[in-house]
Amino acid sequence: MDLSYSPEEQAFQTEVRQFLADELPKEIAEKVRLDQDLTKDDMERWHAILNTRGWLAQNWPASFGGAEWSAVQRHIYDTEAAAAHAPRIVPFGFSMLGPVLQKFGSKEQQDYWLPRMLDGTDWWCQGYSEPGAGSDLASLKTKAVRDGDHYIVNGQKTWTTLGQFANMIFCLVRTDPDAKQQEGISFILIDMDTPGVEVRPIILLDGTHEVNEVWFTDVKVPVENLVGEENKGWTYAKYLLTHERTGLGGVGSSEAGLKAVKRIAKAANHNGKPLLENPHFAARVAQVEIDLRAMATTNLRIISKAAAGEAPGLEASMLKVKGSILRQEINDLARRAVGPYAMPFASEAVEGANDRIPDPLDAGPVAGQYFNNRKLSIFGGSNEIQRGIIAKVTMSGGA
Amino acid sequence: MNFNLTEERQMLQDTLRRYLREQYGTERRSKILESETGFSADIWTELAELGVLGALFTEDQGGFGGAGFDISVVFEELGRAGVVEPVLDSALLGGRLLAAAGKSDLVEQVIGGALHLAVAHGEPDSRYDLDHVNTTASDGKLTGRKAVVMNAEAADHLIVSAKNGDSIALYLVDKGATGLDIQGYPLLAGGRAAEVTLDNTPGEPLGLTLADYEAANRLALIAQCAEALGAMETATALTKDYLMTRQQFGRPIGTFQALAHRMSDLLIELEQARSAVINAAGYADDKDADLHLSASKNLIGRIGRLVAEEAIQMHGGIAMTQEYELAHIAKRIVMADHRFGDTDYHLERFIALSAA
């Protein structure tokens, strides 16, 4: 047992920290710190900076232009990036589609799509969930019917994150309506400029626009955009979901969030003293911090298993459940810390509205964030689904 | 012992519930939320005509109610429908302060729906403490800053607390008074508030002290607890319906025991919340009123968070969307914890009062 980083890992940590200090644009970091919406330009600018350094596709093999970082290196980056308020790398291309193409895509698909992800030519979004297929993803209904050299796609996807910025979407579609649920599904790539694709915004309860509905009406998709084999899409999707689940503990963001809570509670006055010195509030903060310290180590244990070549299965589900609960608890502490000033609302619909919202504790929209992050226990397989997986695997011996 | 409403209160509840069910749906409220004023003048007039505002005042004050249970009946229904009109701040808190000051002509206008009020008491670093006032009064001129003042932009008069020497007193400030600056903004759960600054602004002494403010604040606590209860009732009802209709894995999701048991827990806690509101209203004039009110507000804060979070979680993604009714209702429930003292504030006050 040794809880410390190796000398090489420590050197890497220093390198990452230095890179963030030198290269992360201050105005972007400030937006992230205050949970303001990043523009498409902001995100593309950060991607380009990372790409110049060769750090954009962190988990890809070097042969595809990736950084080929170990699980520990990725963890170090995530932690440092969260602490420095760097934007999250938009994951749909780099963490999700990229690995699927590398494992199941054709040589042509790899040669064409992967470089375009790196240089920012394409912005990918994910077409999985449907209005009737959320937790029960395999019940999806969007249809693709083969017609000569094309598929004709009809149906609707939903919860498409940042779909408003994307020009490409990877989709799960039903290609065999007669097959058993999971067996008639294919994985295809759709150009969003194709006639018949329509993106409609979904405004979330905190007033933000980050997800969309995507509608397909007789959309023609060339057959070469099929990934792997027809009707094998579910296998690829499951492979992709294991990639989506690593790092879901969100330890780095939780640590950054907890730091912010302490800063706010130190500045907030309660009976002539900082709120952080109030026993009830201090106890709440300490409780979360204690949990978070243990979870950070759980996270490292799983990472080191992954580094040794073991696939995280159950542990990924456990991290997602515990990680989402802790981050939500931290969001709750932040809104409490702010007191009555949690109530004002900066509407995105009103230009410059942000400037008129009083924020004496420099906390940002903490109540909005509290509501927005309720999504953490819902998306990517809700916590109920994760608990089901844990129970199934541990009590029946197989998923 | 009798836990039934009186005939008059039952009628008030039925009338108000029917009116709001017919007139205050999600769509209409969304328009109100997006409007510049943040509330509907028509709804306000109709609430006055229905006697809803009058029910918040005693007969002596020109109303026909005014007791704890009158207030809880009204606000439970307003909460159930997610009403954003400033009944609590403008009519109840502001109106009852003016009634205490003997301003019967102004109270009459409040009851009739013709006069709007705002109560400017909290300050940027007072948090929930009632006795933390740095605004000063000198020769009838007020100077200082007031934080998150509800309904300030629409108010014809503001009731402002200020330190006059060592004691806190309340003043009536006209909306057009010199040196008065109001910077308004919308609120996450609907309605509008403002940062208010006073710079040598003339104010008429109301002859009221901090004790009078605390008395009005007790009524506001009853109202806030009842409003949150009404909103929790809506949240649980929506969740129950959704669990019985939403199909995943070929069956209604409410048939999964993991969700069914959590729904049952919500219903158990909802009854606790209902009893807490009855305690708040029933002990409003008790010598231990503050202890009871703190107990109720703490419990409502805890259960409110549970209900809002569980209702969203059990719905899943749909509850994250602004256009779904639960989104607004959940925000009302959680934001209620940021008014008149939150869960922790009232836990501390309960401990202090229990020890006394």
Coordinates of C-alpha atoms in Angstrom, one line a residue, chain A residues 138-320:
Chain A
A138 CA -33.1 -0.7 -25.6
S139 CA -36.7 0.1 -26.2
L140 CA -35.7 2.9 -28.7
K141 CA -37.9 3.4 -31.7
T142 CA -36.0 5.6 -34.2
K143 CA -36.0 3.6 -37.4
A144 CA -33.4 3.3 -40.2
V145 CA -34.6 1.5 -43.3
R146 CA -32.1 0.4 -46.0
D147 CA -32.8 1.9 -49.4
G148 CA -30.0 1.3 -52.0
D149 CA -26.9 3.1 -50.8
H150 CA -28.7 4.9 -48.0
Y151 CA -30.6 4.4 -44.8
I152 CA -33.8 6.4 -44.4
V153 CA -34.0 7.5 -40.8
N154 CA -37.2 8.6 -39.0
G155 CA -37.7 9.2 -35.3
Q156 CA -36.8 11.4 -32.4
K157 CA -33.9 11.6 -30.0
T158 CA -33.9 13.7 -26.8
W159 CA -31.6 15.1 -24.1
T160 CA -29.0 15.7 -26.8
T161 CA -26.3 17.7 -24.9
L162 CA -24.9 20.7 -26.8
G163 CA -26.7 19.4 -30.0
Q164 CA -27.2 23.1 -30.9
F165 CA -23.4 23.4 -31.5
A166 CA -23.0 20.0 -33.3
N167 CA -22.7 19.2 -37.0
M168 CA -22.6 15.5 -36.5
I169 CA -24.5 13.0 -34.3
F170 CA -23.9 9.4 -33.6
C171 CA -27.2 7.5 -33.2
L172 CA -28.6 4.2 -32.1
V173 CA -31.4 3.3 -34.6
R174 CA -33.6 0.3 -35.1
T175 CA -32.7 -1.6 -38.3
D176 CA -34.5 -4.8 -37.6
P177 CA -38.0 -4.2 -36.2
D178 CA -38.6 -7.9 -35.8
A179 CA -35.5 -8.8 -33.8
K180 CA -35.5 -9.0 -30.0
Q181 CA -35.1 -5.5 -28.5
Q182 CA -31.4 -5.3 -28.2
E183 CA -30.6 -7.3 -31.4
G184 CA -32.1 -5.1 -34.0
I185 CA -30.1 -1.9 -33.2
S186 CA -27.4 -0.3 -35.3
F187 CA -24.9 2.4 -34.7
I188 CA -24.8 5.1 -37.4
L189 CA -23.3 8.6 -38.0
I190 CA -25.5 11.3 -39.2
D191 CA -24.6 14.7 -40.7
M192 CA -26.9 17.2 -39.0
D193 CA -27.0 19.4 -42.1
T194 CA -28.9 16.7 -44.0
P195 CA -32.4 17.7 -44.9
G196 CA -35.0 16.4 -42.4
V197 CA -32.8 16.9 -39.3
E198 CA -34.3 19.4 -36.9
V199 CA -32.9 20.5 -33.5
R200 CA -35.3 22.0 -31.0
P201 CA -34.0 23.4 -27.7
I202 CA -35.1 22.1 -24.3
I203 CA -34.8 24.7 -21.6
L204 CA -33.9 23.2 -18.3
L205 CA -35.4 24.2 -15.0
D206 CA -32.6 26.7 -14.2
G207 CA -33.3 28.5 -17.5
T208 CA -30.3 27.0 -19.3
H209 CA -30.1 25.6 -22.8
E210 CA -27.7 22.7 -22.8
V211 CA -29.9 19.9 -24.1
N212 CA -32.1 19.4 -27.2
E213 CA -34.5 17.3 -29.0
V214 CA -33.3 16.1 -32.4
W215 CA -36.0 15.1 -35.0
F216 CA -35.4 13.0 -38.1
T217 CA -37.9 13.0 -41.0
D218 CA -36.9 10.9 -44.0
V219 CA -33.2 11.6 -43.4
K220 CA -30.9 10.0 -46.0
V221 CA -27.7 8.6 -44.5
P222 CA -25.1 7.0 -46.7
V223 CA -24.5 3.3 -45.8
E224 CA -20.8 3.9 -45.3
N225 CA -21.9 5.8 -42.1
L226 CA -22.8 2.5 -40.5
V227 CA -20.3 1.7 -37.8
G228 CA -19.4 -2.0 -37.6
E229 CA -22.1 -4.5 -38.5
E230 CA -25.8 -3.9 -39.0
N231 CA -27.8 -4.9 -35.9
K232 CA -24.7 -5.0 -33.7
G233 CA -25.1 -1.5 -32.4
W234 CA -26.0 -2.5 -28.9
T235 CA -22.7 -4.1 -28.4
Y236 CA -20.9 -1.0 -29.5
A237 CA -23.2 1.2 -27.3
K238 CA -22.4 -0.9 -24.3
Y239 CA -18.7 -0.6 -25.0
L240 CA -19.2 3.2 -25.3
L241 CA -21.1 3.4 -22.0
T242 CA -18.2 1.8 -20.1
H243 CA -16.1 4.7 -21.5
E244 CA -18.7 7.2 -20.5
R245 CA -18.7 5.9 -16.9
T246 CA -15.1 6.2 -16.1
G247 CA -14.4 9.5 -14.3
L248 CA -18.0 9.8 -13.4
G249 CA -17.2 10.1 -9.7
G250 CA -16.4 13.7 -10.5
V251 CA -13.9 13.9 -7.6
G252 CA -12.1 16.9 -9.1
S253 CA -15.3 19.0 -9.5
S254 CA -16.5 18.0 -6.0
E255 CA -13.2 19.1 -4.5
A256 CA -13.4 22.4 -6.4
G257 CA -17.0 22.8 -5.4
L258 CA -16.2 22.1 -1.7
K259 CA -13.5 24.7 -1.8
A260 CA -15.9 27.2 -3.2
V261 CA -18.4 26.4 -0.4
K262 CA -15.8 27.1 2.2
R263 CA -14.8 30.3 0.6
I264 CA -18.4 31.5 0.4
A265 CA -19.1 30.4 4.0
K266 CA -16.1 32.2 5.2
A267 CA -17.3 35.4 3.6
A268 CA -20.9 35.0 4.7
N269 CA -21.8 36.6 8.0
H270 CA -23.9 34.8 10.5
N271 CA -24.5 36.5 13.9
G272 CA -21.4 38.6 13.4
K273 CA -19.1 35.6 12.6
P274 CA -18.2 33.8 9.4
L275 CA -20.8 31.2 8.6
L276 CA -18.0 28.6 8.3
E277 CA -17.5 29.0 12.1
N278 CA -21.1 28.2 12.8
P279 CA -21.2 24.7 14.4
H280 CA -24.2 23.5 12.4
F281 CA -22.9 24.6 9.0
A282 CA -19.4 23.5 9.8
A283 CA -20.7 20.1 10.7
R284 CA -22.5 19.8 7.3
V285 CA -19.3 20.8 5.5
A286 CA -17.1 18.4 7.5
Q287 CA -19.5 15.5 6.9
V288 CA -19.2 16.0 3.1
E289 CA -15.5 16.5 3.3
I290 CA -15.0 13.2 5.2
D291 CA -17.1 11.4 2.6
L292 CA -15.2 13.0 -0.2
R293 CA -11.8 12.0 1.2
A294 CA -12.9 8.4 1.3
M295 CA -14.4 8.6 -2.2
A296 CA -11.2 10.1 -3.6
T297 CA -9.4 7.0 -2.4
T298 CA -12.1 4.7 -3.7
N299 CA -11.6 6.5 -7.0
L300 CA -7.9 5.9 -7.0
R301 CA -8.3 2.3 -6.1
I302 CA -10.5 1.8 -9.2
I303 CA -8.1 3.8 -11.3
S304 CA -5.2 1.7 -10.3
K305 CA -7.2 -1.5 -11.1
A306 CA -7.9 0.0 -14.5
A307 CA -4.2 0.8 -14.9
A308 CA -3.5 -2.8 -14.2
G309 CA -5.7 -3.7 -17.1
E310 CA -8.9 -4.7 -15.2
A311 CA -12.1 -3.3 -16.7
P312 CA -14.1 -1.3 -14.1
G313 CA -17.6 -2.8 -14.0
L314 CA -19.4 -2.6 -10.7
E315 CA -17.1 0.0 -9.4
A316 CA -18.1 2.4 -12.2
S317 CA -21.7 2.1 -11.1
M318 CA -20.7 2.6 -7.4
L319 CA -18.7 5.7 -8.2
K320 CA -21.5 7.2 -10.3

